[in-house]
Short mmCIF file of C-alpha atoms in Angstrom, two decimals:
data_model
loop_
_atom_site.label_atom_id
_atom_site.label_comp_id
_atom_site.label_asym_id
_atom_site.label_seq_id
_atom_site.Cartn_x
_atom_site.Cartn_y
_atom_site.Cartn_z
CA UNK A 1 -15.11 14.27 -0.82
CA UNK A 2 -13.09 12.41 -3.30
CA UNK A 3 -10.54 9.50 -2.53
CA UNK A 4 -6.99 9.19 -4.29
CA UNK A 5 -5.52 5.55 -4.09
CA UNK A 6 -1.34 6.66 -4.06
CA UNK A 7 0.86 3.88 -5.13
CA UNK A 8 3.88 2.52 -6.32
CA UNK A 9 6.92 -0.29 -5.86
CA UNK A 10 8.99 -0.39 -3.15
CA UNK A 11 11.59 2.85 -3.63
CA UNK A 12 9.04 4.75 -6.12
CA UNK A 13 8.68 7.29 -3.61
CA UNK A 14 5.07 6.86 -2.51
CA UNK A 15 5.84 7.75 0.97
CA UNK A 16 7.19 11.35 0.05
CA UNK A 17 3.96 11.76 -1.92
CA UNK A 18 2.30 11.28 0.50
CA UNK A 19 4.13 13.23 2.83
CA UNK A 20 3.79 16.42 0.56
CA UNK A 21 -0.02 15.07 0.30
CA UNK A 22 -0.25 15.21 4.00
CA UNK A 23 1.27 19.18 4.31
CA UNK A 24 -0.91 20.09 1.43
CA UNK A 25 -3.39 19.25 3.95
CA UNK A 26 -5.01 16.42 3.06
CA UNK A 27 -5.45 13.50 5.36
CA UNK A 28 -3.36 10.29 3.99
CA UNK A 29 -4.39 6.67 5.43
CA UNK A 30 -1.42 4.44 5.40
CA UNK A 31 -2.62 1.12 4.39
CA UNK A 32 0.58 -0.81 5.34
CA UNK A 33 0.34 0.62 8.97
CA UNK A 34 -3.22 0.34 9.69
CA UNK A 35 -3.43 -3.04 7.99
CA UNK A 36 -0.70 -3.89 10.87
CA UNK A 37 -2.57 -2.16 13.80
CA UNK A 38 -5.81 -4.22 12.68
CA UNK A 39 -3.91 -7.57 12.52
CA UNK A 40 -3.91 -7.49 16.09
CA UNK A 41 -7.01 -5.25 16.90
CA UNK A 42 -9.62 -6.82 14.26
CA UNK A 43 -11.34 -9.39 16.11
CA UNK A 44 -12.91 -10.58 12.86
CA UNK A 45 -9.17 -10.97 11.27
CA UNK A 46 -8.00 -12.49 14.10
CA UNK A 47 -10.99 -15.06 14.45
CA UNK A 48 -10.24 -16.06 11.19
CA UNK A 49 -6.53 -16.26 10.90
CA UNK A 50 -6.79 -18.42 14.09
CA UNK A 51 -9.19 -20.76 12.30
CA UNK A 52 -6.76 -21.11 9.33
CA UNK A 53 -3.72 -21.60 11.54
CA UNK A 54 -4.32 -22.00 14.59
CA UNK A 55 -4.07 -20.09 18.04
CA UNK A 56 -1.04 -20.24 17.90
CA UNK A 57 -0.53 -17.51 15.86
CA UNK A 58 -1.72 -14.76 18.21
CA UNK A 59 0.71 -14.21 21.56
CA UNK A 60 -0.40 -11.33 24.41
CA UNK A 61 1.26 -9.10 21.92
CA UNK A 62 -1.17 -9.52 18.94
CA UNK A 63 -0.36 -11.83 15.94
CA UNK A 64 3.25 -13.31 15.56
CA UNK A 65 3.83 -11.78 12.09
CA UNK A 66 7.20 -14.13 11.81
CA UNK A 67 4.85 -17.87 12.44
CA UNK A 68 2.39 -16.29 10.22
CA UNK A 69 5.26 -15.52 7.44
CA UNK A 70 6.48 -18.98 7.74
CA UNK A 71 3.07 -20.48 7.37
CA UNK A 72 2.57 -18.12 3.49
CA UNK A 73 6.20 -18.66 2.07
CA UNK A 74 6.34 -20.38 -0.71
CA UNK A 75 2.29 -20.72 -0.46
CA UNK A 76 0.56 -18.64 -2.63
CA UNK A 77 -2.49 -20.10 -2.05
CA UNK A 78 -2.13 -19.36 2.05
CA UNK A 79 -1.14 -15.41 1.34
CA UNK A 80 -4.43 -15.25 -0.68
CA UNK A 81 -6.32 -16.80 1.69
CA UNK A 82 -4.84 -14.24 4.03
CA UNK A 83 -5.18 -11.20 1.84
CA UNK A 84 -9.19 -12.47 1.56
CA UNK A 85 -9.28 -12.10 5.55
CA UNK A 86 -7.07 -8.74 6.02
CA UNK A 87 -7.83 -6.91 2.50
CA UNK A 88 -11.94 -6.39 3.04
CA UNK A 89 -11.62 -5.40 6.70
CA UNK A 90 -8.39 -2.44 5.52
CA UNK A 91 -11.28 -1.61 2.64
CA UNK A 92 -13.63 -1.07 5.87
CA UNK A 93 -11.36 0.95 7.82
CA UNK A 94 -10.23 3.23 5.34
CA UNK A 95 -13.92 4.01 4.55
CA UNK A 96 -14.58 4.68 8.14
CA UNK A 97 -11.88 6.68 8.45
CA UNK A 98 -12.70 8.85 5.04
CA UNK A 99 -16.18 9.81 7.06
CA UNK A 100 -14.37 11.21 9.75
CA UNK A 101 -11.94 13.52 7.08
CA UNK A 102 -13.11 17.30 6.99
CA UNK A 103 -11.73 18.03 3.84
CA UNK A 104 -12.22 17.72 0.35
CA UNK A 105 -10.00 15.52 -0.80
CA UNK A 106 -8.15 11.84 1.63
CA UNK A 107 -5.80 9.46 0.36
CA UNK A 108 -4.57 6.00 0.67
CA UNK A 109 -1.03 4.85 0.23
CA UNK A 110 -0.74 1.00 -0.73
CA UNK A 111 1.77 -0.62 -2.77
CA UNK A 112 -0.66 -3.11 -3.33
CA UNK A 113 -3.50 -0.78 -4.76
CA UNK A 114 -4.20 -2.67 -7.62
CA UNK A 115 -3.61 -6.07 -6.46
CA UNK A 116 -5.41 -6.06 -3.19
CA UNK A 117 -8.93 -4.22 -4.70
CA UNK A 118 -8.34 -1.02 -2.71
CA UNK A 119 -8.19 0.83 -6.64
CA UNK A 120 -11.99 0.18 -6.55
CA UNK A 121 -12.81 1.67 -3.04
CA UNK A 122 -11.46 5.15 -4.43
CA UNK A 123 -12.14 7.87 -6.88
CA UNK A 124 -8.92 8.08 -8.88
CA UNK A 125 -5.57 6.47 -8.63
CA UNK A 126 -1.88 8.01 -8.22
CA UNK A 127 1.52 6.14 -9.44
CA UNK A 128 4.74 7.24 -8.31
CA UNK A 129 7.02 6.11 -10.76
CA UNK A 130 11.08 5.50 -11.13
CA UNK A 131 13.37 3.64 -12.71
CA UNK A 132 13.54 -0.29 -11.44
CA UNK A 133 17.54 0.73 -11.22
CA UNK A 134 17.10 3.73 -9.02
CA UNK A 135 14.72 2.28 -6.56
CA UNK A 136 16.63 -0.70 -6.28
CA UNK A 137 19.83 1.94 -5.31
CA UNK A 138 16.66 3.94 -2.54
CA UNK A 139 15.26 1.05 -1.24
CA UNK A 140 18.93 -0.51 -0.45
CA UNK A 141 20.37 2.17 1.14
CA UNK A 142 17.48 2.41 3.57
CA UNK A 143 19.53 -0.60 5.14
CA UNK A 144 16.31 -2.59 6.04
CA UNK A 145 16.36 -4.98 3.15
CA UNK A 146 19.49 -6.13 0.91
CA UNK A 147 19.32 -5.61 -2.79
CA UNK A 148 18.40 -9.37 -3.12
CA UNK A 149 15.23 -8.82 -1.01
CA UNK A 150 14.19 -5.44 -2.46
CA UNK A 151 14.21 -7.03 -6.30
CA UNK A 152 12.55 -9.57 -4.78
CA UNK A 153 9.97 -7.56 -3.48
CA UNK A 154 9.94 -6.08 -7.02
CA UNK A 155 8.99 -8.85 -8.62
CA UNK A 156 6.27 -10.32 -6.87
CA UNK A 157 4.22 -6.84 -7.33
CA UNK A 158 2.66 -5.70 -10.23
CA UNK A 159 4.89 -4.69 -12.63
CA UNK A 160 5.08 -0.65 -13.25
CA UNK A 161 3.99 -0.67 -16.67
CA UNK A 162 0.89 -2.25 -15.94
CA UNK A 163 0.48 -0.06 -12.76
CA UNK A 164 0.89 3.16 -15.17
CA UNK A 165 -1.26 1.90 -17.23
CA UNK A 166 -4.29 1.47 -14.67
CA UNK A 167 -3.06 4.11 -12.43
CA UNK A 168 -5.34 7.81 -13.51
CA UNK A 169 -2.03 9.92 -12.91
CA UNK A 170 1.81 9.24 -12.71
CA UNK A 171 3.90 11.21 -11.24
CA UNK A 172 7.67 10.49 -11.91
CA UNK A 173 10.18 10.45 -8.78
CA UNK A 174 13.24 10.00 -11.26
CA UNK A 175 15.70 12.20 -9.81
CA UNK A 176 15.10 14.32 -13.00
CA UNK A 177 12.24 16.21 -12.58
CA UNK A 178 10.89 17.58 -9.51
CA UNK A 179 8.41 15.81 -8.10
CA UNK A 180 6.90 18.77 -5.66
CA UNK A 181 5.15 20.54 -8.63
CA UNK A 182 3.94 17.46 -10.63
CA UNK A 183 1.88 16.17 -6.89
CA UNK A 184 0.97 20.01 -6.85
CA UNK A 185 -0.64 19.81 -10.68
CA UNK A 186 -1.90 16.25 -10.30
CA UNK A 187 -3.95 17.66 -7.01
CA UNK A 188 -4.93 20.53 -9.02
CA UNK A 189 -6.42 18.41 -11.79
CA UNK A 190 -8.39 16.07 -8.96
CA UNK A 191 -10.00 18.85 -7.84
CA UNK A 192 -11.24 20.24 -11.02
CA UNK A 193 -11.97 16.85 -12.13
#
């Protein structure tokens, strides 16, 4: 089976990639979510948030993701730290979760492929790419962050250019051409590959 690492910034498009991924058939892991789900599940993560910040941090709920955000801002030292606790046991999960795949070909959507390691866990790497103007426009009408946030949010990722550069395939979500048969042609390639 190979592995395809999908990313790219916040209103790339990554998400409909891997949506048309996903009725293509192949089995997408959703990094963001899961990472969530084992930030209260993990008991390794949560044994060693605790001893960073204290027990505090977890309610009967699972972890108080607004303490723990006001214990990183403005630290990025803390986040690391963090990232060095959450990042290895995603990397874990996602390889667990490839075993139990039956089909040729599983993905993982991260905008954080290249930053958090997860690039090296797979076989090739995918970058949805558009225009910092028109995914500033997508990501603000979604209405969950205000333009201010979403740049941002921008900014403390990797930049795109470096992204394409790394990334083993772009596909371009620029409103100009269609992005349905460049995922279909980038899949096609994969599996010769």
């Amino acid at each position: 089976m190979k592995t395809i690492g999908i990313t790219g910034g916040i209103g790339s498009g990554k998400t409909v990639v891997a949506s048309l991924l996903g009725v293509m058939g192949i089995p997408v892991y959703i990094a963001d979510e899961e990472s969530k789900k084992l930030t209260d599940s993990s008991p390794i993560i949560r044994q060693q948030l605790t001893a960073l910040f204290g027990s505090d941090l977890y309610t009967s709920k699972g972890l108080d993701r607004p303490l723990l955000a006001s214990y990183i801002f403005g630290h990025p030292e803390r986040l690391e730290k963090v990232n060095d606790i959450i990042h290895p046991e995603v990397n874990r999960h996602f390889l667990q979760w490839v075993k139990q795949q039956e089909s040729d070909l599983a993905a993982i959507e991260s905008a954080i492929l290249f930053e958090s390691g997860f690039d090296r866990i797979v076989d090739v790497s995918l970058m949805v790419y558009a225009p910092r103007a028109l995914r500033i426009q997508r990501a603000s009408k979604r209405g969950t962050a205000s333009r201010e946030e979403v740049e941002r949010r921008i900014q403390s990722q990797l930049s795109d250019e470096i992204k394409k550069e790394r990334a083993n395939y772009v596909i371009y979500n620029d409103d100009i051409r269609a992005i349905i048969p460049q995922t279909e042609a980038v899949i096609a390639a994969i599996r010769r590959g």
